[in-house]
Coordinates of C-alpha atoms (C1' of nucleotides) in Angstrom, one line a residue:
Chain A
M1477 CA 112.9 104.7 72.9
T1478 CA 111.6 103.6 75.8
Q1479 CA 111.9 106.9 78.4
K1480 CA 112.0 106.1 82.3
V1481 CA 109.0 105.2 84.0
R1482 CA 108.3 107.5 86.6
T1483 CA 104.9 107.1 88.9
R1484 CA 103.7 109.4 91.4
F1485 CA 101.9 109.4 94.8
A1486 CA 100.0 112.1 95.4
P1487 CA 98.3 111.6 98.6
S1488 CA 96.4 115.0 100.2
P1489 CA 97.5 116.0 103.4
T1490 CA 94.3 114.7 105.6
G1491 CA 96.2 113.3 108.4
F1492 CA 94.6 109.5 107.2
M1493 CA 96.1 106.6 105.2
H1494 CA 93.2 105.0 103.8
V1495 CA 94.2 101.1 102.8
G1496 CA 92.6 102.2 99.3
N1497 CA 95.4 104.8 99.3
L1498 CA 98.1 103.0 100.1
R1499 CA 97.2 100.1 97.5
T1500 CA 97.2 102.8 95.1
A1501 CA 100.7 103.9 96.0
L1502 CA 102.1 100.6 96.4
F1503 CA 100.7 99.9 92.7
E1504 CA 102.8 103.0 91.3
Y1505 CA 105.8 102.2 93.4
L1506 CA 105.6 98.6 91.8
I1507 CA 105.4 100.0 88.4
A1508 CA 108.0 102.1 88.6
K1509 CA 110.6 99.8 90.2
S1510 CA 109.2 96.6 88.7
S1511 CA 110.8 98.2 85.6
G1512 CA 113.6 100.4 87.3
G1513 CA 111.7 103.5 87.2
D1514 CA 111.5 106.4 90.4
F1515 CA 108.8 106.7 92.2
V1516 CA 108.4 110.5 93.6
L1517 CA 106.0 111.9 96.5
R1518 CA 104.2 114.7 96.2
I1519 CA 101.7 116.2 98.3
E1520 CA 98.5 117.4 97.3
D1521 CA 97.4 120.4 99.6
T1522 CA 95.5 122.8 97.7
D1523 CA 92.6 122.1 99.8
Q1524 CA 93.3 125.0 102.3
E1525 CA 90.3 123.9 104.4
R1526 CA 90.8 120.1 105.0
Y1527 CA 94.9 121.1 106.0
V1528 CA 95.4 118.8 109.2
E1529 CA 98.1 119.4 111.5
G1530 CA 100.6 116.4 111.1
A1531 CA 99.2 114.9 108.3
V1532 CA 102.2 114.6 106.3
E1533 CA 104.6 113.2 109.1
V1534 CA 101.3 110.1 108.9
I1535 CA 102.8 110.3 105.0
Y1536 CA 105.9 109.4 105.3
N1537 CA 105.7 107.0 108.9
T1538 CA 103.5 105.2 106.5
L1539 CA 105.5 104.9 103.6
K1540 CA 108.6 104.0 106.1
Q1541 CA 106.3 101.4 107.7
V1542 CA 105.8 99.4 104.6
G1543 CA 109.2 100.2 103.1
L1544 CA 107.5 102.5 99.9
K1545 CA 110.9 104.3 99.7
H1546 CA 110.6 107.5 97.0
D1547 CA 113.1 108.7 94.9
E1548 CA 111.5 112.2 95.4
G1549 CA 109.5 113.9 97.3
P1550 CA 109.7 116.8 100.1
D1551 CA 111.8 115.4 102.9
I1552 CA 114.5 114.4 100.0
G1553 CA 114.3 117.1 97.5
G1554 CA 114.7 116.0 93.7
E1555 CA 115.1 117.4 90.1
Y1556 CA 111.5 118.8 90.1
G1557 CA 110.8 119.7 93.2
P1558 CA 109.0 121.5 95.0
Y1559 CA 106.9 118.7 95.9
V1560 CA 104.6 120.6 97.5
Q1561 CA 101.8 122.1 96.0
S1562 CA 100.8 125.0 98.1
E1563 CA 104.7 125.8 97.4
R1564 CA 104.2 126.0 93.4
K1565 CA 100.9 127.8 93.7
G1566 CA 102.6 130.4 91.7
M1567 CA 103.0 128.5 88.8
Y1568 CA 99.8 126.9 88.4
K1569 CA 97.9 130.5 88.1
Q1570 CA 101.2 131.5 84.9
Y1571 CA 99.2 128.5 83.2
A1572 CA 95.6 129.1 83.7
E1573 CA 96.4 132.7 82.7
Q1574 CA 98.1 131.4 79.7
L1575 CA 95.1 129.5 78.7
V1576 CA 93.4 132.3 79.0
Q1577 CA 95.3 134.4 76.9
E1578 CA 95.1 132.2 74.4
G1579 CA 91.0 132.0 74.0
K1580 CA 91.1 128.2 75.9
A1581 CA 90.1 129.5 78.9
Y1582 CA 88.0 132.6 80.8
Y1583 CA 87.3 134.1 83.9
C1584 CA 83.8 133.2 85.7
F1585 CA 82.8 135.4 87.8
C1586 CA 79.7 133.5 89.0
T1587 CA 78.6 133.5 92.5
K1588 CA 78.7 130.3 94.9
E1589 CA 74.9 131.0 94.9
R1590 CA 73.9 131.2 91.5
L1591 CA 75.6 127.6 91.0
D1592 CA 73.9 126.0 93.8
A1593 CA 70.7 127.4 92.4
L1594 CA 71.7 126.0 89.2
H1595 CA 72.6 122.9 91.4
E1596 CA 68.4 122.6 92.3
S1597 CA 67.9 123.1 88.1
K1598 CA 69.3 120.3 87.5
E1599 CA 67.0 118.7 84.4
E1600 CA 67.0 121.3 81.8
N1601 CA 70.9 122.4 81.8
G1602 CA 71.8 118.5 82.2
G1603 CA 73.4 119.3 85.6
G1604 CA 76.4 121.4 84.5
Y1605 CA 77.7 124.6 84.7
D1606 CA 75.9 126.7 81.8
R1607 CA 78.4 128.1 80.3
H1608 CA 77.4 131.6 81.8
C1609 CA 80.3 133.7 81.9
R1610 CA 82.3 131.8 78.5
N1611 CA 81.7 134.4 76.3
L1612 CA 81.0 137.8 78.2
P1613 CA 82.5 140.7 75.9
K1614 CA 85.9 141.9 77.0
E1615 CA 85.4 145.1 78.4
E1616 CA 82.8 143.7 81.3
V1617 CA 85.7 140.8 82.1
E1618 CA 88.2 143.8 82.3
K1619 CA 85.7 146.0 84.0
L1620 CA 85.2 143.0 87.1
L1621 CA 88.2 142.2 87.1
A1622 CA 89.5 146.3 87.7
A1623 CA 86.4 146.2 90.3
G1624 CA 88.4 143.0 91.9
T1625 CA 85.2 141.0 91.5
P1626 CA 86.0 137.3 92.8
H1627 CA 86.6 134.8 90.0
V1628 CA 88.0 131.3 89.3
I1629 CA 89.6 130.5 85.6
R1630 CA 87.6 127.6 83.9
Q1631 CA 88.3 125.8 80.5
K1632 CA 86.8 126.0 78.2
M1633 CA 85.3 122.0 76.8
P1634 CA 84.2 121.6 73.7
I1635 CA 80.6 121.6 72.5
E1636 CA 80.4 118.8 70.4
G1637 CA 82.2 115.9 69.3
S1638 CA 83.8 113.5 72.1
T1639 CA 87.2 112.6 73.5
T1640 CA 88.8 108.8 74.0
F1641 CA 91.9 107.7 76.0
N1642 CA 93.3 105.0 76.7
D1643 CA 93.8 103.2 79.8
V1644 CA 96.2 100.3 80.1
V1645 CA 93.7 98.2 82.1
Y1646 CA 90.5 99.4 80.9
G1647 CA 91.0 100.0 77.4
P1648 CA 89.9 102.7 75.0
I1649 CA 87.2 105.0 77.0
T1650 CA 85.3 107.4 75.1
I1651 CA 83.0 110.1 76.3
E1652 CA 80.8 112.4 74.8
N1653 CA 82.0 115.7 75.4
K1654 CA 78.5 117.8 76.4
E1655 CA 79.4 115.3 79.3
L1656 CA 81.9 117.6 80.4
E1657 CA 81.4 120.8 81.9
D1658 CA 83.9 123.8 81.6
Q1659 CA 85.9 122.9 84.8
I1660 CA 87.1 124.5 87.3
L1661 CA 91.2 125.6 86.9
L1662 CA 92.3 128.2 89.5
K1663 CA 89.3 128.5 92.2
S1664 CA 88.7 131.9 93.7
D1665 CA 91.1 131.7 96.8
G1666 CA 93.9 131.2 93.9
Y1667 CA 94.9 127.4 94.4
P1668 CA 94.4 125.1 91.2
T1669 CA 91.9 122.5 91.8
Y1670 CA 92.9 119.2 91.5
N1671 CA 92.7 118.2 88.6
F1672 CA 94.5 121.8 86.9
A1673 CA 97.1 120.5 89.8
N1674 CA 97.7 117.5 88.6
V1675 CA 98.1 117.9 84.8
I1676 CA 100.3 120.6 85.4
D1677 CA 103.0 118.5 88.1
D1678 CA 103.0 115.6 86.2
H1679 CA 103.9 116.9 83.6
L1680 CA 106.5 119.3 84.9
M1681 CA 107.5 116.4 86.7
K1682 CA 107.6 113.7 83.5
I1683 CA 105.4 111.6 85.5
T1684 CA 105.4 109.1 82.5
H1685 CA 102.1 107.1 84.1
V1686 CA 99.6 108.2 85.9
V1687 CA 98.0 105.5 87.9
R1688 CA 94.9 106.2 90.3
G1689 CA 91.7 104.4 91.6
C1690 CA 89.0 103.9 88.8
E1691 CA 87.2 106.8 90.6
Y1692 CA 89.3 109.3 88.3
L1693 CA 88.3 107.1 85.0
T1694 CA 84.8 109.3 83.5
S1695 CA 87.0 112.6 84.5
T1696 CA 89.8 110.9 82.9
P1697 CA 88.8 113.1 79.2
K1698 CA 89.1 116.6 81.3
Y1699 CA 92.9 116.0 81.8
N1700 CA 93.5 114.8 77.8
L1701 CA 91.7 117.8 76.9
L1702 CA 93.9 120.3 79.5
Y1703 CA 97.2 118.3 77.8
E1704 CA 95.9 119.3 74.4
A1705 CA 95.3 122.3 75.2
F1706 CA 99.2 122.5 76.4
G1707 CA 100.2 120.6 73.6
W1708 CA 101.3 118.2 75.8
D1709 CA 101.9 114.4 75.7
V1710 CA 99.4 112.8 77.7
P1711 CA 100.8 110.4 80.3
T1712 CA 99.9 106.1 80.3
Y1713 CA 96.5 105.8 82.0
V1714 CA 96.8 103.2 84.6
H1715 CA 93.3 102.6 86.7
L1716 CA 93.1 100.7 89.2
P1717 CA 89.7 98.2 90.2
L1718 CA 88.5 99.8 93.2
I1719 CA 88.9 98.0 97.1
M1720 CA 85.0 97.5 98.4
G1721 CA 84.1 97.0 101.8
K1722 CA 81.3 94.8 102.5
N1723 CA 78.1 96.9 104.2
E1724 CA 75.9 95.1 107.4
D1725 CA 73.2 94.3 105.4
G1726 CA 75.3 92.0 102.7
S1727 CA 75.7 94.6 99.7
V1728 CA 79.2 96.3 99.2
S1729 CA 80.4 100.1 98.4
K1730 CA 83.4 101.7 98.1
L1731 CA 85.2 100.8 101.5
S1732 CA 85.7 103.3 104.2
K1733 CA 85.6 104.0 107.7
R1734 CA 82.3 102.3 108.8
H1735 CA 83.1 98.9 107.3
G1736 CA 85.8 99.5 110.2
S1737 CA 89.0 99.6 110.6
T1738 CA 90.2 100.7 107.4
G1739 CA 93.0 103.2 107.7
F1740 CA 96.2 101.7 107.6
A1741 CA 97.1 102.8 111.6
D1742 CA 93.8 101.2 112.9
L1743 CA 95.0 98.4 111.2
V1744 CA 98.2 97.9 112.5
A1745 CA 97.1 99.1 116.0
D1746 CA 94.6 95.9 115.7
G1747 CA 97.6 93.5 115.2
Y1748 CA 98.2 93.2 111.9
L1749 CA 101.6 93.6 110.6
P1750 CA 102.5 96.3 107.8
E1751 CA 104.6 94.0 105.8
V1752 CA 101.3 91.9 105.8
I1753 CA 99.0 95.0 104.9
V1754 CA 101.5 95.1 101.6
N1755 CA 101.3 91.8 100.6
Y1756 CA 97.5 91.3 101.2
I1757 CA 96.5 94.9 99.5
A1758 CA 98.9 94.0 96.4
L1759 CA 96.4 90.9 95.9
L1760 CA 93.8 92.9 95.7
G1761 CA 93.2 93.1 92.1
W1762 CA 96.9 91.8 90.8
C1763 CA 97.4 88.4 90.6
P1764 CA 100.4 87.1 89.1
K1765 CA 100.9 84.3 86.3
D1766 CA 102.0 81.6 89.3
N1767 CA 99.5 82.6 91.7
R1768 CA 101.2 82.8 94.3
E1769 CA 100.7 84.4 97.3
I1770 CA 103.2 84.9 99.8
F1771 CA 105.6 87.5 99.0
T1772 CA 108.2 90.3 100.2
L1773 CA 107.8 93.6 98.6
S1774 CA 110.9 93.6 96.8
E1775 CA 109.3 90.3 95.6
L1776 CA 106.0 92.0 94.8
A1777 CA 108.6 94.7 92.8
E1778 CA 110.0 91.4 91.2
N1779 CA 106.9 90.0 89.9
F1780 CA 104.6 92.7 89.4
S1781 CA 103.3 93.5 86.0
I1782 CA 100.8 95.6 85.0
D1783 CA 98.7 92.8 82.8
G1784 CA 97.8 90.7 85.8
I1785 CA 96.0 94.1 86.9
S1786 CA 91.9 92.7 87.2
K1787 CA 88.9 95.0 86.0
S1788 CA 86.7 94.3 88.8
P1789 CA 86.2 95.5 92.1
A1790 CA 87.8 93.4 94.8
V1791 CA 85.8 93.3 98.3
F1792 CA 88.2 93.6 101.2
D1793 CA 88.3 90.9 103.5
Y1794 CA 89.6 90.7 106.6
D1795 CA 89.3 86.6 107.5
K1796 CA 91.8 86.8 104.6
L1797 CA 94.3 89.4 105.5
L1798 CA 93.9 87.5 109.2
W1799 CA 95.3 84.1 107.8
F1800 CA 98.1 86.4 105.7
N1801 CA 99.3 87.6 109.4
G1802 CA 99.1 83.9 111.2
E1803 CA 101.0 83.2 108.3
Y1804 CA 103.6 85.8 108.7
I1805 CA 103.8 85.2 112.2
R1806 CA 104.0 81.0 111.6
A1807 CA 107.4 81.9 109.1
M1808 CA 109.1 84.2 111.6
S1809 CA 112.0 83.0 113.5
Q1810 CA 111.5 81.9 117.4
E1811 CA 114.1 84.7 117.8
D1812 CA 111.9 87.4 115.5
F1813 CA 108.9 86.4 117.2
I1814 CA 110.3 86.8 120.3
G1815 CA 111.6 89.9 120.2
R1816 CA 108.3 90.6 118.9
A1817 CA 105.9 89.4 121.3
M1818 CA 107.9 90.4 124.0
P1819 CA 105.6 94.0 124.3
Y1820 CA 102.6 91.5 124.6
F1821 CA 104.6 88.6 127.1
R1822 CA 105.5 91.9 129.9
E1823 CA 101.9 92.3 130.1
V1824 CA 101.3 89.5 131.6
F1825 CA 104.8 88.8 133.1
P1826 CA 106.3 92.2 133.9
N1827 CA 108.7 91.5 135.6
G1828 CA 111.8 88.8 135.8
D1829 CA 112.5 85.6 133.4
R1830 CA 110.9 83.6 131.9
P1831 CA 111.2 80.4 129.7
W1832 CA 110.5 82.6 126.5
D1833 CA 111.4 80.4 123.9
V1834 CA 108.8 77.7 125.6
L1835 CA 106.1 80.5 125.8
A1836 CA 106.8 81.3 122.0
S1837 CA 106.8 77.2 120.9
I1838 CA 103.2 77.3 122.3
L1839 CA 101.9 80.6 120.8
Q1840 CA 103.7 81.4 117.3
P1841 CA 101.8 78.6 115.7
R1842 CA 98.6 79.5 118.0
I1843 CA 98.3 82.9 117.0
S1844 CA 96.9 85.2 113.9
K1845 CA 97.8 88.3 115.5
F1846 CA 100.1 89.5 118.9
T1847 CA 97.8 91.7 120.1
E1848 CA 96.0 88.0 121.3
I1849 CA 98.9 87.2 123.0
P1850 CA 97.5 88.6 126.9
E1851 CA 93.9 86.9 126.7
M1852 CA 95.9 83.8 125.7
V1853 CA 98.0 83.4 128.5
A1854 CA 96.1 85.4 130.7
F1855 CA 95.8 82.1 132.7
L1856 CA 99.5 82.0 133.4
K1857 CA 99.4 84.7 135.4
E1858 CA 96.6 84.1 137.4
L1859 CA 94.4 81.0 137.8
P1860 CA 90.6 81.2 136.9
D1861 CA 88.3 80.2 139.3
Y1862 CA 87.3 76.7 137.7
P1863 CA 84.4 73.8 138.7
A1864 CA 85.9 70.4 140.0
D1865 CA 84.5 69.1 136.3
F1866 CA 86.8 70.1 133.8
F1867 CA 88.4 66.9 135.3
V1868 CA 86.6 64.9 133.9
N1869 CA 87.1 63.5 130.3
K1870 CA 85.4 60.7 128.4
K1871 CA 88.1 60.6 125.9
S1872 CA 91.2 61.2 128.8
K1873 CA 89.3 58.5 131.0
T1874 CA 89.3 60.9 133.5
N1875 CA 86.5 61.4 136.4
L1876 CA 87.0 62.8 139.6
E1877 CA 88.4 59.6 141.4
N1878 CA 91.4 59.4 139.1
S1879 CA 91.9 62.5 138.3
A1880 CA 92.9 62.7 141.8
D1881 CA 95.0 59.9 142.0
M1882 CA 96.4 61.6 139.1
L1883 CA 97.3 64.3 140.7
R1884 CA 98.7 62.5 144.1
A1885 CA 101.2 60.6 142.2
A1886 CA 102.5 63.4 140.4
I1887 CA 103.1 66.0 143.1
P1888 CA 105.5 64.4 144.9
V1889 CA 107.8 63.6 141.3
L1890 CA 108.1 66.9 140.3
E1891 CA 108.1 68.0 143.5
G1892 CA 111.8 65.8 143.6
L1893 CA 112.4 67.3 140.2
Q1894 CA 116.1 69.1 140.7
S1895 CA 116.0 71.5 137.5
W1896 CA 112.2 72.6 136.3
T1897 CA 113.1 72.5 132.6
L1898 CA 110.5 71.1 129.8
D1899 CA 112.5 68.0 129.1
A1900 CA 112.8 67.4 132.4
I1901 CA 109.4 67.8 133.2
H1902 CA 107.9 65.8 130.2
D1903 CA 110.1 62.9 131.2
S1904 CA 109.4 62.9 134.3
M1905 CA 105.4 62.3 133.6
M1906 CA 106.3 60.0 130.8
N1907 CA 107.7 57.6 133.4
L1908 CA 105.0 58.2 135.8
V1909 CA 102.7 56.9 133.0
P1910 CA 103.4 53.6 132.9
Q1911 CA 104.3 53.2 136.4
L1912 CA 100.6 54.2 137.0
G1913 CA 99.6 51.6 134.0
V1914 CA 97.1 53.9 132.3
K1915 CA 97.3 56.2 129.2
N1916 CA 98.8 58.9 128.7
G1917 CA 95.9 61.5 128.8
T1918 CA 94.9 60.0 131.8
L1919 CA 97.6 61.1 134.0
L1920 CA 98.1 64.6 131.4
W1921 CA 94.9 65.6 131.6
P1922 CA 94.5 66.1 135.1
V1923 CA 98.0 67.8 135.1
R1924 CA 96.9 70.0 132.5
I1925 CA 93.7 71.3 134.3
A1926 CA 95.0 71.9 137.6
A1927 CA 97.9 73.8 135.8
A1928 CA 95.6 75.8 133.8
G1929 CA 92.3 76.2 135.4
Q1930 CA 90.8 76.2 131.7
V1931 CA 89.8 73.3 129.3
V1932 CA 91.2 74.8 126.3
T1933 CA 94.8 76.0 126.6
P1934 CA 97.7 76.9 124.2
G1935 CA 100.0 74.3 124.6
G1936 CA 100.4 70.8 127.0
A1937 CA 100.8 69.9 130.5
F1938 CA 104.3 69.7 130.1
E1939 CA 104.9 73.7 128.7
I1940 CA 102.4 74.9 130.7
L1941 CA 104.0 73.7 134.3
C1942 CA 107.8 75.0 132.3
I1943 CA 106.2 78.2 131.6
L1944 CA 104.4 78.8 135.5
G1945 CA 108.2 77.5 137.4
K1946 CA 108.5 74.8 139.9
D1947 CA 106.6 76.3 142.9
E1948 CA 103.3 78.0 141.5
S1949 CA 103.3 74.6 139.6
L1950 CA 102.8 72.9 142.7
R1951 CA 100.6 75.7 144.5
R1952 CA 98.3 74.9 141.3
L1953 CA 98.3 71.1 141.6
N1954 CA 97.4 71.0 145.1
L1955 CA 94.8 73.6 144.7
G1956 CA 93.5 71.2 142.3
L1957 CA 93.7 68.0 144.2
K1958 CA 92.0 70.0 147.6
K1959 CA 89.1 70.9 144.7
L1960 CA 88.4 66.9 143.5
N1961 CA 88.7 66.0 147.9
A1962 CA 85.9 68.6 148.5
Chain B
rG141 C1' 68.4 110.3 86.8
rG142 C1' 72.5 110.9 82.6
rC143 C1' 77.3 109.0 81.5
rU144 C1' 81.4 105.4 82.3
rC145 C1' 82.8 100.7 84.1
rG146 C1' 82.3 96.0 86.2
rU147 C1' 79.9 90.5 86.4
rU148 C1' 84.0 82.9 87.5
rG149 C1' 82.0 79.5 94.1
rG150 C1' 80.6 83.6 100.8
rU151 C1' 85.2 86.3 99.7
rC152 C1' 90.3 86.8 96.5
rA153 C1' 91.2 84.4 91.7
rA154 C1' 93.2 81.7 87.6
rG155 C1' 91.0 81.3 82.8
rC156 C1' 92.7 84.6 78.1
rG157 C1' 87.5 79.0 71.5
rG158 C1' 87.6 72.2 72.8
rC159 C1' 89.9 71.9 80.7
rU160 C1' 86.6 66.3 84.8
rA161 C1' 86.3 74.9 85.0
rA162 C1' 92.3 75.9 88.9
rG163 C1' 94.4 77.3 93.3
rA164 C1' 93.5 80.4 98.1
rC165 C1' 90.7 82.4 102.4
rA166 C1' 86.4 81.1 104.8
rC167 C1' 83.3 76.6 105.7
rC168 C1' 82.5 70.9 106.4
rG169 C1' 84.3 66.2 107.6
rG170 C1' 89.0 63.0 108.7
rC171 C1' 94.0 61.6 110.9
rC172 C1' 97.4 64.0 114.4
rU173 C1' 96.9 64.4 120.6
rC174 C1' 97.2 65.2 127.5
rU175 C1' 93.1 70.3 125.1
rC176 C1' 93.0 74.3 121.5
rA177 C1' 96.4 75.0 117.2
rC178 C1' 99.2 74.0 113.9
rG179 C1' 100.3 70.5 110.0
rC180 C1' 98.5 67.0 107.1
rC181 C1' 94.1 64.5 103.8
rG182 C1' 89.6 64.9 101.9
rG183 C1' 85.1 67.6 100.5
rU184 C1' 80.2 71.1 100.0
rA185 C1' 80.6 75.2 97.2
rA186 C1' 80.7 79.4 90.8
rC187 C1' 81.1 80.9 84.8
rG188 C1' 73.7 86.8 86.3
rG189 C1' 69.6 85.5 82.3
rG190 C1' 68.5 86.1 76.7
rG191 C1' 70.1 86.4 72.2
rG192 C1' 73.6 85.5 68.1
rU193 C1' 78.8 84.1 65.5
rU194 C1' 80.8 79.2 65.6
rC195 C1' 81.5 72.7 64.5
rG196 C1' 82.3 74.5 69.4
rA197 C1' 81.2 79.6 73.4
rU198 C1' 83.1 81.3 80.8
rC199 C1' 85.9 83.4 76.6
rC200 C1' 84.0 86.9 70.4
rC201 C1' 79.4 90.8 69.5
rC202 C1' 74.0 92.4 71.0
rC203 C1' 70.1 93.5 74.4
rC204 C1' 68.6 93.3 79.5
rA205 C1' 69.2 92.5 85.0
rC206 C1' 72.6 93.8 88.7
rG207 C1' 76.3 95.9 91.2
rA208 C1' 79.8 99.3 90.8
rG209 C1' 81.8 104.6 90.2
rU210 C1' 81.3 109.9 89.0
rC211 C1' 78.3 113.9 87.8
rA212 C1' 81.9 120.0 93.3
rC213 C1' 85.7 126.7 93.6
rC214 C1' 86.8 117.7 97.3
rA215 C1' 90.5 115.3 96.2

RNA sequence: GGCUCGUUGGUCAAGCGGCUAAGACACCGGCCUCUCACGCCGGUAACGGGGGUUCGAUCCCCCCACGAGUCACCA
């Protein structure tokens, strides 16, 4: 009997979607969708101190932008709601108390101060909680409870033996029970801890595959002990290798803010396309059988399989991400490209019409991010101040003298053009070349320099003249001529 | 420090006992060319170390080294 796969993405509303979280969400989605399963969104807001206004919207927006559609969640409901943990607060207490009654958990009245002091003296007790309240006499517990003493509920962990679980990507993992401290299930504010709420919710929501970063690997036995205490079936565990960032000194550590733009929104603001981010992070820790690299989300879902998940951590590489972005841009239809680029075109040409297709044709193969556009075409808006020796180019066989000749020859020809189209400009200049008896470059180099005012330009002389328009082109060529004559 | 996991070029990675150890990014050449890109062609570059097992180890086992993660009333 194969039950329907159900995975869940359970972020905390922190107002920030880290790419590590996003990748976890992506893999959860892919694991579900690659087998026709369900992908559930659950908001884990049990830490009231870290609650951030509007953070849930960030989560919705991010998922929407990358196309990870959840089948159940706070906004769309579902069979197993509510999907926000703060709205389930009452349920956890009941389960925690059930364990207390069964003798599998107990009330702990230790103060924060005592616990902190315990931490200081790590060496003696092994670093963990000393189970001070584990065996308090019943009467004393009743008395403290009646007095309204603040308390938490902790689970009794086995003192001896070991716990083993099987992870789909890492294999069997065993941890000695003495490493496990009596974990807190219910906090003194009545909220469950992450670990506890997770288990309860995953069970109640019938989650079949628990997918998360492998920073949770060593705490998984605690989960199993909880499932065991309730007599529930344990889910399939899929731990994902960490995404690392490169530090200044060359070392690596878990990707975090100090590594640069590591939030989804940051990356988008930097000019990376949402679909590119998805494509790239899918390949961090996962590899398809055929080694393909370019995937849409639905293609990922078709090709995904858990056995392609790697065990070793992967370093987030902005160079590769940038390459992906460029590939996606180049693969766009020109129409699509123009649509996406228009806001940036407008930064340079706020008003009026321009030959957008020509502009697109020179930019599309050259940019890796749309955000590069304004700077790249700034010379079209304003002619840079440039030195005359830009006209000198050995390969094109140009010097100050013949450059002036070339401009003198080109100007009247261009002036006489009836229509200012790319073809017309092209043909007129190419026609002029044999008349002058020079090589293409000898004519085109000075024309391009005069038109652009810089040595390196996107596109060639024809495109630049075309985009500039007739008046501006002629103005610039005459200016160039003047510069050469001076 | 204890525990857990990991270790193939600078990076992502294929490999799952026998291969000249793929591919991609980056880098370096070349071609194309009015510059720069794109595109195409080519190149540099890797199995952390030591023991086993085996006819034979990148691949299986052990030890070491290194790296990372984790040890909260945070998730």
